[in-house]
CSV table of C-alpha atoms in Angstrom, one decimal:
chain,number,residue,atom,x,y,z
A,1,UNK,CA,-1.2,9.5,-25.3
A,2,UNK,CA,-3.5,7.1,-23.5
A,3,UNK,CA,-6.2,8.3,-21.2
A,4,UNK,CA,-8.5,6.5,-18.8
A,5,UNK,CA,-11.8,8.2,-17.7
A,6,UNK,CA,-14.0,7.2,-14.8
A,7,UNK,CA,-17.0,9.4,-14.9
A,8,UNK,CA,-18.5,8.4,-11.6
A,9,UNK,CA,-16.6,9.9,-8.7
A,10,UNK,CA,-18.9,8.2,-6.2
A,11,UNK,CA,-21.3,5.3,-6.3
A,12,UNK,CA,-23.4,3.6,-3.6
A,13,UNK,CA,-25.3,0.3,-3.5
A,14,UNK,CA,-27.3,-1.6,-1.0
A,15,UNK,CA,-25.7,-4.7,0.4
A,16,UNK,CA,-26.4,-7.8,-1.7
A,17,UNK,CA,-27.4,-5.8,-4.8
A,18,UNK,CA,-25.5,-5.3,-8.0
A,19,UNK,CA,-23.5,-2.2,-9.0
A,20,UNK,CA,-21.7,-1.3,-12.2
A,21,UNK,CA,-18.7,1.0,-12.4
A,22,UNK,CA,-18.0,2.7,-15.7
A,23,UNK,CA,-14.6,3.2,-17.4
A,24,UNK,CA,-13.7,4.5,-20.8
A,25,UNK,CA,-10.3,4.8,-22.3
A,26,UNK,CA,-8.6,6.3,-25.4
A,27,UNK,CA,-5.9,4.7,-27.4
A,28,UNK,CA,-4.8,4.1,-30.9
A,29,UNK,CA,-3.1,0.8,-30.0
A,30,UNK,CA,-4.6,-2.6,-30.7
A,31,UNK,CA,-2.8,-4.7,-28.2
A,32,UNK,CA,-3.3,-3.7,-24.7
A,33,UNK,CA,-4.6,-4.8,-21.3
A,34,UNK,CA,-7.2,-3.5,-18.9
A,35,UNK,CA,-7.5,-3.8,-15.2
A,36,UNK,CA,-9.7,-2.9,-12.3
A,37,UNK,CA,-7.9,-2.3,-9.0
A,38,UNK,CA,-9.4,-1.9,-5.6
A,39,UNK,CA,-8.0,0.5,-3.0
A,40,UNK,CA,-9.5,-0.1,0.5
A,41,UNK,CA,-8.9,2.4,3.4
A,42,UNK,CA,-5.6,0.6,4.0
A,43,UNK,CA,-4.6,2.2,0.6
A,44,UNK,CA,-3.0,-1.0,-0.7
A,45,UNK,CA,-3.8,-1.5,-4.4
A,46,UNK,CA,-5.4,-4.9,-5.0
A,47,UNK,CA,-5.9,-6.3,-8.5
A,48,UNK,CA,-9.6,-7.3,-8.9
A,49,UNK,CA,-9.8,-8.4,-12.5
A,50,UNK,CA,-7.9,-8.0,-15.8
A,51,UNK,CA,-8.9,-8.3,-19.5
A,52,UNK,CA,-6.7,-8.9,-22.5
A,53,UNK,CA,-7.9,-6.7,-25.4
A,54,UNK,CA,-7.5,-9.6,-27.9
A,55,UNK,CA,-10.0,-11.7,-26.0
A,56,UNK,CA,-13.6,-11.2,-26.9
A,57,UNK,CA,-14.9,-13.1,-23.8
A,58,UNK,CA,-15.5,-10.9,-20.8
A,59,UNK,CA,-13.4,-11.7,-17.8
A,60,UNK,CA,-15.0,-12.9,-14.6
A,61,UNK,CA,-13.7,-13.5,-11.1
A,62,UNK,CA,-16.3,-14.8,-8.7
A,63,UNK,CA,-18.7,-11.9,-8.0
A,64,UNK,CA,-16.7,-9.5,-10.3
A,65,UNK,CA,-17.2,-9.4,-14.0
A,66,UNK,CA,-16.5,-6.9,-16.8
A,67,UNK,CA,-18.3,-5.7,-19.8
A,68,UNK,CA,-15.6,-5.0,-22.4
A,69,UNK,CA,-16.7,-3.2,-25.5
A,70,UNK,CA,-13.5,-2.7,-27.6
A,71,UNK,CA,-15.1,-0.7,-30.4
A,72,UNK,CA,-16.6,1.7,-27.8
A,73,UNK,CA,-13.4,1.6,-25.7
A,74,UNK,CA,-15.5,0.9,-22.7
A,75,UNK,CA,-14.6,-1.4,-19.8
A,76,UNK,CA,-17.2,-1.5,-17.0
A,77,UNK,CA,-17.0,-3.5,-13.8
A,78,UNK,CA,-20.0,-5.3,-12.4
A,79,UNK,CA,-20.1,-6.3,-8.7
A,80,UNK,CA,-22.8,-8.8,-7.9
A,81,UNK,CA,-24.1,-9.6,-4.4
A,82,UNK,CA,-22.3,-6.5,-3.0
A,83,UNK,CA,-20.7,-7.0,0.4
A,84,UNK,CA,-19.6,-4.5,3.0
A,85,UNK,CA,-16.0,-5.5,2.3
A,86,UNK,CA,-16.3,-4.3,-1.2
A,87,UNK,CA,-16.4,-0.7,0.0
A,88,UNK,CA,-13.3,1.0,-1.5
A,89,UNK,CA,-11.9,3.2,-4.2
A,90,UNK,CA,-12.0,1.4,-7.5
A,91,UNK,CA,-9.5,2.3,-10.3
A,92,UNK,CA,-9.6,1.4,-13.9
A,93,UNK,CA,-6.2,1.0,-15.5
A,94,UNK,CA,-4.8,0.5,-19.0
A,95,UNK,CA,-1.5,-0.8,-20.3
A,96,UNK,CA,-0.1,-1.1,-23.7
A,97,UNK,CA,1.4,-4.5,-24.3
A,98,UNK,CA,5.0,-4.3,-23.4
A,99,UNK,CA,4.9,-0.8,-22.0
A,100,UNK,CA,5.5,-1.9,-18.5
A,101,UNK,CA,3.5,0.9,-17.0
A,102,UNK,CA,-0.2,1.4,-16.1
A,103,UNK,CA,-2.3,4.4,-16.8
A,104,UNK,CA,-5.0,4.9,-14.1
A,105,UNK,CA,-8.4,6.6,-14.1
A,106,UNK,CA,-9.4,9.0,-11.4
A,107,UNK,CA,-11.2,6.4,-9.4
A,108,UNK,CA,-14.7,5.8,-8.2
A,109,UNK,CA,-15.5,5.6,-4.5
A,110,UNK,CA,-17.9,2.8,-3.8
A,111,UNK,CA,-20.0,2.8,-0.6
A,112,UNK,CA,-22.0,-0.2,0.4
A,113,UNK,CA,-25.1,0.5,2.5
A,114,UNK,CA,-26.1,-2.2,5.0
B,1,UNK,CA,6.0,-14.6,2.5
B,2,UNK,CA,6.1,-10.8,3.0
B,3,UNK,CA,4.6,-8.5,0.4
B,4,UNK,CA,6.0,-5.3,-0.9
B,5,UNK,CA,7.3,-3.4,2.1
B,6,UNK,CA,7.4,0.4,2.0
B,7,UNK,CA,8.8,2.7,4.7
B,8,UNK,CA,8.2,5.0,6.2
B,9,UNK,CA,4.4,4.8,6.0
B,10,UNK,CA,4.2,8.5,6.9
B,11,UNK,CA,6.8,11.2,6.4
B,12,UNK,CA,6.6,14.9,7.2
B,13,UNK,CA,9.1,17.3,5.8
B,14,UNK,CA,9.4,21.0,5.7
B,15,UNK,CA,9.9,22.8,2.4
B,16,UNK,CA,13.5,22.5,1.2
B,17,UNK,CA,14.3,19.3,3.1
B,18,UNK,CA,14.9,16.0,1.5
B,19,UNK,CA,12.6,13.0,1.5
B,20,UNK,CA,13.7,9.4,1.1
B,21,UNK,CA,11.2,6.6,0.5
B,22,UNK,CA,12.2,3.0,0.6
B,23,UNK,CA,10.7,0.0,-1.1
B,24,UNK,CA,11.7,-3.7,-0.6
B,25,UNK,CA,10.1,-5.8,-3.3
B,26,UNK,CA,8.6,-9.2,-2.7
B,27,UNK,CA,11.1,-12.0,-2.4
B,28,UNK,CA,12.3,-13.0,-5.8
B,29,UNK,CA,11.1,-9.9,-7.5
B,30,UNK,CA,13.6,-7.9,-9.5
B,31,UNK,CA,11.4,-5.3,-11.1
B,32,UNK,CA,10.3,-2.3,-9.1
B,33,UNK,CA,7.9,0.5,-10.1
B,34,UNK,CA,7.1,3.8,-8.4
B,35,UNK,CA,3.8,5.5,-8.7
B,36,UNK,CA,2.5,8.8,-7.2
B,37,UNK,CA,-1.0,9.4,-6.1
B,38,UNK,CA,-2.1,13.0,-5.5
B,39,UNK,CA,-5.2,13.6,-3.3
B,40,UNK,CA,-8.4,12.5,-5.0
B,41,UNK,CA,-6.5,11.3,-8.1
B,42,UNK,CA,-5.4,8.0,-9.6
B,43,UNK,CA,-1.9,6.7,-9.5
B,44,UNK,CA,0.5,8.1,-12.0
B,45,UNK,CA,3.6,6.2,-13.2
B,46,UNK,CA,6.9,7.6,-12.3
B,47,UNK,CA,9.7,5.1,-12.9
B,48,UNK,CA,10.5,1.5,-13.6
B,49,UNK,CA,13.7,0.0,-12.4
B,50,UNK,CA,15.5,-3.3,-12.4
B,51,UNK,CA,18.5,-4.1,-10.3
B,52,UNK,CA,21.1,-1.4,-10.9
B,53,UNK,CA,19.2,-0.1,-14.0
B,54,UNK,CA,16.6,2.5,-14.7
B,55,UNK,CA,14.5,1.1,-17.5
B,56,UNK,CA,11.9,3.8,-17.9
B,57,UNK,CA,11.8,7.2,-16.0
B,58,UNK,CA,9.4,8.9,-18.4
B,59,UNK,CA,7.1,9.8,-15.5
B,60,UNK,CA,9.7,11.3,-13.2
B,61,UNK,CA,9.9,15.1,-12.8
B,62,UNK,CA,13.0,16.4,-14.5
B,63,UNK,CA,14.4,18.0,-11.3
B,64,UNK,CA,14.7,17.1,-7.7
B,65,UNK,CA,13.5,13.5,-8.1
B,66,UNK,CA,15.7,10.5,-8.4
B,67,UNK,CA,15.3,6.7,-8.0
B,68,UNK,CA,17.7,3.8,-7.6
B,69,UNK,CA,17.5,0.1,-7.1
B,70,UNK,CA,20.9,-1.1,-6.0
B,71,UNK,CA,22.2,-4.6,-6.3
B,72,UNK,CA,21.7,-5.0,-2.5
B,73,UNK,CA,19.1,-3.3,-0.5
B,74,UNK,CA,15.8,-1.6,-1.1
B,75,UNK,CA,14.8,0.7,-3.9
B,76,UNK,CA,15.0,4.4,-2.9
B,77,UNK,CA,12.9,7.2,-4.2
B,78,UNK,CA,14.6,10.5,-3.3
B,79,UNK,CA,13.0,13.9,-3.5
B,80,UNK,CA,15.3,16.8,-2.9
B,81,UNK,CA,14.2,20.3,-1.8
B,82,UNK,CA,10.6,19.2,-1.3
B,83,UNK,CA,7.8,21.6,-2.1
B,84,UNK,CA,4.2,21.5,-1.0
B,85,UNK,CA,3.1,20.1,-4.3
B,86,UNK,CA,5.2,17.0,-3.6
B,87,UNK,CA,2.7,16.0,-0.9
B,88,UNK,CA,1.2,12.8,-2.1
B,89,UNK,CA,1.1,9.0,-1.5
B,90,UNK,CA,4.0,7.2,-3.2
B,91,UNK,CA,3.4,3.6,-4.1
B,92,UNK,CA,5.9,1.0,-5.0
B,93,UNK,CA,5.1,-2.2,-6.9
B,94,UNK,CA,7.1,-5.2,-7.8
B,95,UNK,CA,7.0,-8.0,-10.2
B,96,UNK,CA,9.1,-11.2,-10.7
B,97,UNK,CA,11.7,-11.5,-13.4
B,98,UNK,CA,10.2,-12.3,-16.8
B,99,UNK,CA,6.8,-11.1,-15.8
B,100,UNK,CA,5.2,-7.9,-17.1
B,101,UNK,CA,2.4,-6.0,-15.4
B,102,UNK,CA,-0.2,-7.1,-17.9
B,103,UNK,CA,-0.1,-10.6,-16.6
B,104,UNK,CA,-1.5,-9.2,-13.3
B,105,UNK,CA,1.7,-10.1,-11.5
B,106,UNK,CA,2.2,-6.6,-10.2
B,107,UNK,CA,2.1,-6.4,-6.4
B,108,UNK,CA,1.7,-3.0,-4.7
B,109,UNK,CA,2.9,-1.9,-1.3
B,110,UNK,CA,0.7,0.1,1.1
B,111,UNK,CA,2.3,3.4,0.1
B,112,UNK,CA,4.3,6.1,1.8
B,113,UNK,CA,2.4,9.3,2.5
B,114,UNK,CA,4.6,12.4,2.3
B,115,UNK,CA,3.4,15.6,3.8
B,116,UNK,CA,5.3,18.8,3.1
B,117,UNK,CA,4.7,21.6,5.5
């Protein structure tokens, strides 16, 4: 069975600074996909960034980037120049290629201090 | 272009009653997924449906829970004889035909929060 672990229940960062959220996963599969989702107080799940396991290059989306370490099964999210609107729960998620379902971590609550 | 619409947003039921949660996917989407989020936890997959077909229900509890996605109308998640442990947020997501979640084309609704008294 696949598992996703987020070891940081809560994180905080000063506005405009950089923060890194950790995620590790466990799988015996070789073809899979990783995601970070953001859940603001409105509770809607918003895709932040995704990474294909076969790609060595780390994905980036504006201020969001990942550090994907396949051998270590680690997938951390870096948020640069943090903004107040980044405050939310962040969930790491995993999907085996073709499985059509996501496995989520427990989430990390990110607070941005003005 | 409306997103995934879920209703009701909040539902309160007493133990033993039935709960029905509805999900209208985005226009043009024919794949629907239901996830459950217990307090302070991540989302857990329940079921994946296409029009008139259940594709994967491996995450559905064996009893009291059922889901459908008829040819016309919204997808329905039905919970019979609710218990306090069913209290959770239930999220629906949709994707267009031919797409798979790992393309990032999975769009979530805002969820329906069920409270069982």
